[in-house]
Amino acid sequence: MDAYERITRNAAEVVTEEEIEALADDPDGKRAYVGYEPSGVLHIGHMLTANKLIDLQDAGFEVTVLLADVHAYLNDKGSFEEIRHTAERMRDQFIAYGLDESNTQFVLGSDFQLDDDYTLDLHSLELETTLARAERAMAEITSGDSVKVSQAVYPLMQALDIPYLGVDLAIGGMEQRKVHMLARDVLPSIDREPPTSLHTPLIADLGTGRGKMSSSTGVTISMEDSREDIESKVNDAYCPPTADPEPTDDGESRENPVLQVFEYHVFPRFETVVVERPEEYGGDLEYGTYDGLEADLESGELHPADAKGALAAYLDRLIAPGREQLAE
Ligand code: IYR
């Protein structure tokens, strides 16, 4: 796999392809970052962007993880003290998950976002951006019903983080794309480059295949889950024998979350995936690529129950190091 392929594999969107190509060809000194609001515990959503960071490290990037304490505060996630404490725990969990510690820089938002220059640049961006535009950028990130001033400041700070961290590439889930588009539009107004970004796909709710998997609603997998928790959640997961399930009766589209987790979490981290089966059911199946597994599920060669058994075992292998860390 060449650098461009590794950078872009499993991405839902890159902005823009030409800019990423130029980065792929750049031999050294390239830097990427992702920011996370510190939240209780690492979950499968964080792990999706973390997988991309691991790809980027393999493709020669230096990686920065921004533990966005000020952003979490602006998004009403608790007191500053609590958020800071959570940020420290998250750092350890990311390392346990597999980020290369010697090549990952962890930065707290409050380390630079409270400096005078940053604040003045932020005010310049406030002057350049309509409230409506900022609000639109936040539609998929905020939790509360009524819009607060903090929610207008939040995406402008996220935009400003990019030049302040000196990174070439911003990573995020698809829910971050409008913030990155806002950043492309407004940063030139304060003489900063429009940033390049890459967005990872959203995984559907494990239980229903609808919408977006999230820790606040529905079923997700986190670093706190025991092997039994994982087995029971995966066992109850929605898994029709197809990658393209029918929409619900009320017209809502559905995905196959079991396949999505195989595609975006398991295959990027394991060279081969073995589905164990007793001899009488045809014996073990071995896959080198996601496509082979999908094809077998579609053809009926692989039963959803066997796919789920293997998924739970691989997820457990991914999560075990972080779980052990949490227990310390
Ligand atoms: N908006 C992100 C958190 C975040 C991301 C970046 I990239 C930043 O520069 C700052 C904050 C979230 O929803 O978790």
Tab-separated table of N, CA and C in Angstrom, residues 110-210:
chain	number	residue	atom	x	y	z
A	110	SER	N	-6.101	23.983	26.774
A	110	SER	CA	-5.814	25.138	27.640
A	110	SER	C	-4.331	25.492	27.672
A	111	ASP	N	-3.458	24.627	27.114
A	111	ASP	CA	-2.033	24.978	27.043
A	111	ASP	C	-1.773	26.160	26.112
A	112	PHE	N	-2.642	26.365	25.117
A	112	PHE	CA	-2.382	27.484	24.196
A	112	PHE	C	-3.616	28.341	23.907
A	113	GLN	N	-4.804	27.803	24.193
A	113	GLN	CA	-6.010	28.536	23.776
A	113	GLN	C	-6.340	29.727	24.676
A	114	LEU	N	-5.603	29.876	25.761
A	114	LEU	CA	-5.876	31.011	26.650
A	114	LEU	C	-4.809	32.099	26.490
A	115	ASP	N	-3.879	31.883	25.527
A	115	ASP	CA	-2.835	32.892	25.305
A	115	ASP	C	-3.401	34.138	24.624
A	116	ASP	N	-2.724	35.245	24.823
A	116	ASP	CA	-3.208	36.530	24.279
A	116	ASP	C	-3.385	36.497	22.760
A	117	ASP	N	-2.377	35.969	22.046
A	117	ASP	CA	-2.444	36.001	20.573
A	117	ASP	C	-3.626	35.184	20.070
A	118	TYR	N	-3.789	34.023	20.694
A	118	TYR	CA	-4.898	33.142	20.289
A	118	TYR	C	-6.223	33.884	20.507
A	119	THR	N	-6.357	34.524	21.658
A	119	THR	CA	-7.608	35.199	21.987
A	119	THR	C	-7.897	36.329	20.994
A	120	LEU	N	-6.866	37.071	20.651
A	120	LEU	CA	-7.096	38.172	19.710
A	120	LEU	C	-7.454	37.646	18.326
A	121	ASP	N	-6.776	36.564	17.888
A	121	ASP	CA	-7.118	35.954	16.592
A	121	ASP	C	-8.549	35.413	16.623
A	122	LEU	N	-8.926	34.863	17.765
A	122	LEU	CA	-10.287	34.356	17.899
A	122	LEU	C	-11.290	35.497	17.721
A	123	HIS	N	-11.000	36.629	18.339
A	123	HIS	CA	-11.926	37.767	18.192
A	123	HIS	C	-11.988	38.225	16.732
A	124	SER	N	-10.865	38.162	16.022
A	124	SER	CA	-10.901	38.528	14.589
A	124	SER	C	-11.828	37.580	13.833
A	125	LEU	N	-11.727	36.283	14.154
A	125	LEU	CA	-12.603	35.326	13.462
A	125	LEU	C	-14.074	35.584	13.824
A	126	GLU	N	-14.328	35.959	15.057
A	126	GLU	CA	-15.710	36.254	15.481
A	126	GLU	C	-16.286	37.382	14.629
A	127	LEU	N	-15.396	38.316	14.309
A	127	LEU	CA	-15.828	39.464	13.510
A	127	LEU	C	-16.116	39.077	12.063
A	128	GLU	N	-15.501	37.987	11.608
A	128	GLU	CA	-15.623	37.560	10.204
A	128	GLU	C	-16.759	36.573	9.979
A	129	THR	N	-17.398	36.075	11.050
A	129	THR	CA	-18.312	34.935	10.914
A	129	THR	C	-19.705	35.294	11.412
A	130	THR	N	-20.723	34.979	10.634
A	130	THR	CA	-22.088	35.239	11.120
A	130	THR	C	-22.466	34.174	12.150
A	131	LEU	N	-23.373	34.557	13.032
A	131	LEU	CA	-23.851	33.602	14.039
A	131	LEU	C	-24.472	32.391	13.369
A	132	ALA	N	-25.226	32.647	12.299
A	132	ALA	CA	-25.921	31.545	11.620
A	132	ALA	C	-24.914	30.528	11.089
A	133	ARG	N	-23.805	31.023	10.549
A	133	ARG	CA	-22.790	30.126	9.985
A	133	ARG	C	-22.151	29.267	11.079
A	134	ALA	N	-21.816	29.922	12.204
A	134	ALA	CA	-21.201	29.179	13.304
A	134	ALA	C	-22.174	28.132	13.835
A	135	GLU	N	-23.405	28.506	13.949
A	135	GLU	CA	-24.422	27.592	14.470
A	135	GLU	C	-24.580	26.376	13.555
A	136	ARG	N	-24.586	26.624	12.270
A	136	ARG	CA	-24.707	25.499	11.303
A	136	ARG	C	-23.552	24.517	11.452
A	137	ALA	N	-22.358	25.091	11.651
A	137	ALA	CA	-21.171	24.232	11.767
A	137	ALA	C	-21.281	23.300	12.973
A	138	MET	N	-22.047	23.727	13.970
A	138	MET	CA	-22.121	22.987	15.230
A	138	MET	C	-23.272	21.998	15.296
A	139	ALA	N	-24.149	22.006	14.275
A	139	ALA	CA	-25.400	21.257	14.369
A	139	ALA	C	-25.190	19.816	14.849
A	140	GLU	N	-24.121	19.160	14.397
A	140	GLU	CA	-23.958	17.742	14.747
A	140	GLU	C	-23.018	17.501	15.926
A	141	ILE	N	-22.615	18.580	16.586
A	141	ILE	CA	-21.664	18.406	17.690
A	141	ILE	C	-22.278	18.725	19.046
A	142	THR	N	-23.134	19.711	19.081
A	142	THR	CA	-23.638	20.157	20.387
A	142	THR	C	-24.698	19.227	20.944
A	143	SER	N	-24.833	19.289	22.266
A	143	SER	CA	-25.803	18.419	22.913
A	143	SER	C	-27.083	19.167	23.327
A	144	GLY	N	-26.970	20.405	23.786
A	144	GLY	CA	-28.143	21.118	24.331
A	144	GLY	C	-29.138	21.567	23.272
A	145	ASP	N	-30.352	21.930	23.711
A	145	ASP	CA	-31.398	22.389	22.778
A	145	ASP	C	-31.217	23.858	22.392
A	146	SER	N	-31.080	24.714	23.410
A	146	SER	CA	-31.017	26.140	23.076
A	146	SER	C	-29.571	26.529	22.840
A	147	VAL	N	-29.366	27.288	21.800
A	147	VAL	CA	-28.007	27.626	21.387
A	147	VAL	C	-27.422	28.690	22.312
A	148	LYS	N	-26.240	28.404	22.826
A	148	LYS	CA	-25.543	29.349	23.699
A	148	LYS	C	-24.441	30.047	22.904
A	149	VAL	N	-24.009	31.175	23.412
A	149	VAL	CA	-22.909	31.896	22.753
A	149	VAL	C	-21.676	30.982	22.649
A	150	SER	N	-21.476	30.123	23.665
A	150	SER	CA	-20.304	29.229	23.655
A	150	SER	C	-20.272	28.360	22.398
A	151	GLN	N	-21.455	28.035	21.877
A	151	GLN	CA	-21.515	27.157	20.699
A	151	GLN	C	-21.140	27.879	19.413
A	152	ALA	N	-21.157	29.207	19.465
A	152	ALA	CA	-20.688	29.963	18.301
A	152	ALA	C	-19.171	30.133	18.364
A	153	VAL	N	-18.651	30.233	19.590
A	153	VAL	CA	-17.206	30.402	19.771
A	153	VAL	C	-16.475	29.085	19.467
A	154	TYR	N	-17.094	27.984	19.849
A	154	TYR	CA	-16.485	26.653	19.741
A	154	TYR	C	-15.909	26.343	18.353
A	155	PRO	N	-16.703	26.463	17.272
A	155	PRO	CA	-16.114	26.068	15.979
A	155	PRO	C	-15.019	27.026	15.515
A	156	LEU	N	-15.098	28.272	15.949
A	156	LEU	CA	-14.045	29.216	15.563
A	156	LEU	C	-12.741	28.851	16.258
A	157	MET	N	-12.854	28.415	17.505
A	157	MET	CA	-11.642	27.954	18.194
A	157	MET	C	-11.098	26.693	17.540
A	158	GLN	N	-11.997	25.815	17.143
A	158	GLN	CA	-11.531	24.577	16.490
A	158	GLN	C	-10.793	24.918	15.191
A	159	ALA	N	-11.314	25.916	14.471
A	159	ALA	CA	-10.634	26.358	13.239
A	159	ALA	C	-9.252	26.912	13.579
A	160	LEU	N	-9.189	27.721	14.613
A	160	LEU	CA	-7.931	28.372	14.965
A	160	LEU	C	-6.893	27.388	15.503
A	161	ASP	N	-7.342	26.297	16.069
A	161	ASP	CA	-6.406	25.281	16.575
A	161	ASP	C	-5.464	24.818	15.469
A	162	ILE	N	-5.955	24.767	14.246
A	162	ILE	CA	-5.164	24.178	13.160
A	162	ILE	C	-3.874	24.983	12.930
A	163	PRO	N	-3.965	26.304	12.678
A	163	PRO	CA	-2.690	27.027	12.547
A	163	PRO	C	-1.904	27.110	13.850
A	164	TYR	N	-2.568	27.162	14.981
A	164	TYR	CA	-1.813	27.265	16.235
A	164	TYR	C	-1.059	25.986	16.549
A	165	LEU	N	-1.593	24.847	16.146
A	165	LEU	CA	-0.857	23.594	16.373
A	165	LEU	C	0.155	23.345	15.252
A	166	GLY	N	0.069	24.152	14.189
A	166	GLY	CA	1.030	24.028	13.094
A	166	GLY	C	0.915	22.711	12.354
A	167	VAL	N	-0.308	22.201	12.206
A	167	VAL	CA	-0.478	20.906	11.549
A	167	VAL	C	-0.889	21.080	10.084
A	168	ASP	N	-0.603	20.043	9.279
A	168	ASP	CA	-0.932	20.087	7.847
A	168	ASP	C	-2.269	19.443	7.554
A	169	LEU	N	-2.749	18.622	8.472
A	169	LEU	CA	-3.950	17.836	8.185
A	169	LEU	C	-4.791	17.694	9.455
A	170	ALA	N	-6.093	17.995	9.320
A	170	ALA	CA	-7.021	17.845	10.454
A	170	ALA	C	-7.888	16.621	10.205
A	171	ILE	N	-7.980	15.771	11.225
A	171	ILE	CA	-8.767	14.532	11.127
A	171	ILE	C	-9.995	14.652	12.008
A	172	GLY	N	-11.095	14.070	11.573
A	172	GLY	CA	-12.284	14.041	12.437
A	172	GLY	C	-13.318	13.120	11.834
A	173	GLY	N	-14.332	12.783	12.621
A	173	GLY	CA	-15.459	12.046	12.062
A	173	GLY	C	-16.257	12.965	11.145
A	174	MET	N	-17.164	12.380	10.358
A	174	MET	CA	-17.966	13.180	9.422
A	174	MET	C	-18.745	14.307	10.120
A	175	GLU	N	-19.021	14.132	11.438
A	175	GLU	CA	-19.769	15.188	12.132
A	175	GLU	C	-18.932	16.459	12.296
A	176	GLN	N	-17.623	16.351	12.038
A	176	GLN	CA	-16.749	17.530	12.167
A	176	GLN	C	-16.592	18.284	10.842
A	177	ARG	N	-17.174	17.768	9.773
A	177	ARG	CA	-16.842	18.317	8.457
A	177	ARG	C	-17.254	19.776	8.294
A	178	LYS	N	-18.389	20.150	8.888
A	178	LYS	CA	-18.829	21.537	8.704
A	178	LYS	C	-17.922	22.526	9.433
A	179	VAL	N	-17.342	22.067	10.538
A	179	VAL	CA	-16.373	22.934	11.231
A	179	VAL	C	-15.135	23.117	10.343
A	180	HIS	N	-14.709	22.021	9.712
A	180	HIS	CA	-13.519	22.132	8.864
A	180	HIS	C	-13.792	22.979	7.615
A	181	MET	N	-15.024	22.902	7.117
A	181	MET	CA	-15.369	23.752	5.951
A	181	MET	C	-15.390	25.219	6.371
A	182	LEU	N	-15.918	25.467	7.571
A	182	LEU	CA	-15.898	26.834	8.102
A	182	LEU	C	-14.450	27.310	8.224
A	183	ALA	N	-13.581	26.426	8.711
A	183	ALA	CA	-12.168	26.781	8.857
A	183	ALA	C	-11.559	27.151	7.500
A	184	ARG	N	-11.913	26.393	6.457
A	184	ARG	CA	-11.385	26.707	5.116
A	184	ARG	C	-11.816	28.091	4.677
A	185	ASP	N	-13.053	28.444	5.019
A	185	ASP	CA	-13.582	29.749	4.598
A	185	ASP	C	-13.000	30.910	5.392
A	186	VAL	N	-12.918	30.733	6.723
A	186	VAL	CA	-12.594	31.924	7.520
A	186	VAL	C	-11.103	32.131	7.797
A	187	LEU	N	-10.304	31.034	7.819
A	187	LEU	CA	-8.895	31.246	8.191
A	187	LEU	C	-8.152	32.193	7.233
A	188	PRO	N	-8.439	32.149	5.911
A	188	PRO	CA	-7.740	33.097	5.042
A	188	PRO	C	-7.999	34.565	5.415
A	189	SER	N	-9.148	34.831	6.068
A	189	SER	CA	-9.448	36.227	6.423
A	189	SER	C	-8.484	36.741	7.498
A	190	ILE	N	-7.806	35.839	8.220
A	190	ILE	CA	-6.762	36.309	9.146
A	190	ILE	C	-5.379	35.831	8.669
A	191	ASP	N	-5.275	35.721	7.320
A	191	ASP	CA	-3.984	35.386	6.702
A	191	ASP	C	-3.420	34.036	7.088
A	192	ARG	N	-4.311	33.073	7.294
A	192	ARG	CA	-3.852	31.706	7.543
A	192	ARG	C	-4.314	30.836	6.391
A	193	GLU	N	-3.570	29.758	6.155
A	193	GLU	CA	-3.894	28.848	5.052
A	193	GLU	C	-5.220	28.125	5.285
A	194	PRO	N	-6.008	27.877	4.249
A	194	PRO	CA	-7.180	27.003	4.432
A	194	PRO	C	-6.704	25.576	4.699
A	195	PRO	N	-7.192	24.924	5.739
A	195	PRO	CA	-6.637	23.616	6.118
A	195	PRO	C	-7.148	22.446	5.274
A	196	THR	N	-6.319	21.405	5.194
A	196	THR	CA	-6.689	20.144	4.556
A	196	THR	C	-7.314	19.247	5.632
A	197	SER	N	-8.369	18.510	5.265
A	197	SER	CA	-8.981	17.657	6.286
A	197	SER	C	-9.365	16.296	5.718
A	198	LEU	N	-9.521	15.360	6.615
A	198	LEU	CA	-9.941	13.992	6.253
A	198	LEU	C	-10.959	13.536	7.288
A	199	HIS	N	-12.068	12.977	6.787
A	199	HIS	CA	-13.156	12.596	7.701
A	199	HIS	C	-13.428	11.106	7.652
A	200	THR	N	-13.564	10.533	8.848
A	200	THR	CA	-13.842	9.098	8.942
A	200	THR	C	-15.357	8.881	8.934
A	201	PRO	N	-15.783	7.704	8.493
A	201	PRO	CA	-17.226	7.447	8.395
A	201	PRO	C	-17.870	7.369	9.776
A	202	LEU	N	-19.170	7.517	9.822
A	202	LEU	CA	-19.909	7.324	11.066
A	202	LEU	C	-20.430	5.891	11.072
A	203	ILE	N	-20.340	5.249	12.224
A	203	ILE	CA	-20.830	3.874	12.340
A	203	ILE	C	-22.225	3.917	12.941
A	204	ALA	N	-23.103	3.090	12.402
A	204	ALA	CA	-24.500	3.086	12.852
A	204	ALA	C	-24.615	2.462	14.244
A	205	ASP	N	-25.733	2.737	14.887
A	205	ASP	CA	-25.984	2.168	16.214
A	205	ASP	C	-25.915	0.639	16.148
A	206	LEU	N	-25.174	0.056	17.079
A	206	LEU	CA	-24.937	-1.388	17.054
A	206	LEU	C	-26.243	-2.185	17.187
A	207	GLY	N	-27.147	-1.677	18.002
A	207	GLY	CA	-28.371	-2.431	18.271
A	207	GLY	C	-29.372	-2.388	17.131
A	208	THR	N	-29.406	-1.270	16.388
A	208	THR	CA	-30.484	-1.079	15.409
A	208	THR	C	-30.006	-0.850	13.984
A	209	GLY	N	-28.744	-0.505	13.807
A	209	GLY	CA	-28.257	-0.182	12.459
A	209	GLY	C	-28.696	1.190	11.976
A	210	ARG	N	-29.380	1.927	12.854
A	210	ARG	CA	-29.835	3.271	12.448
A	210	ARG	C	-28.855	4.331	12.928
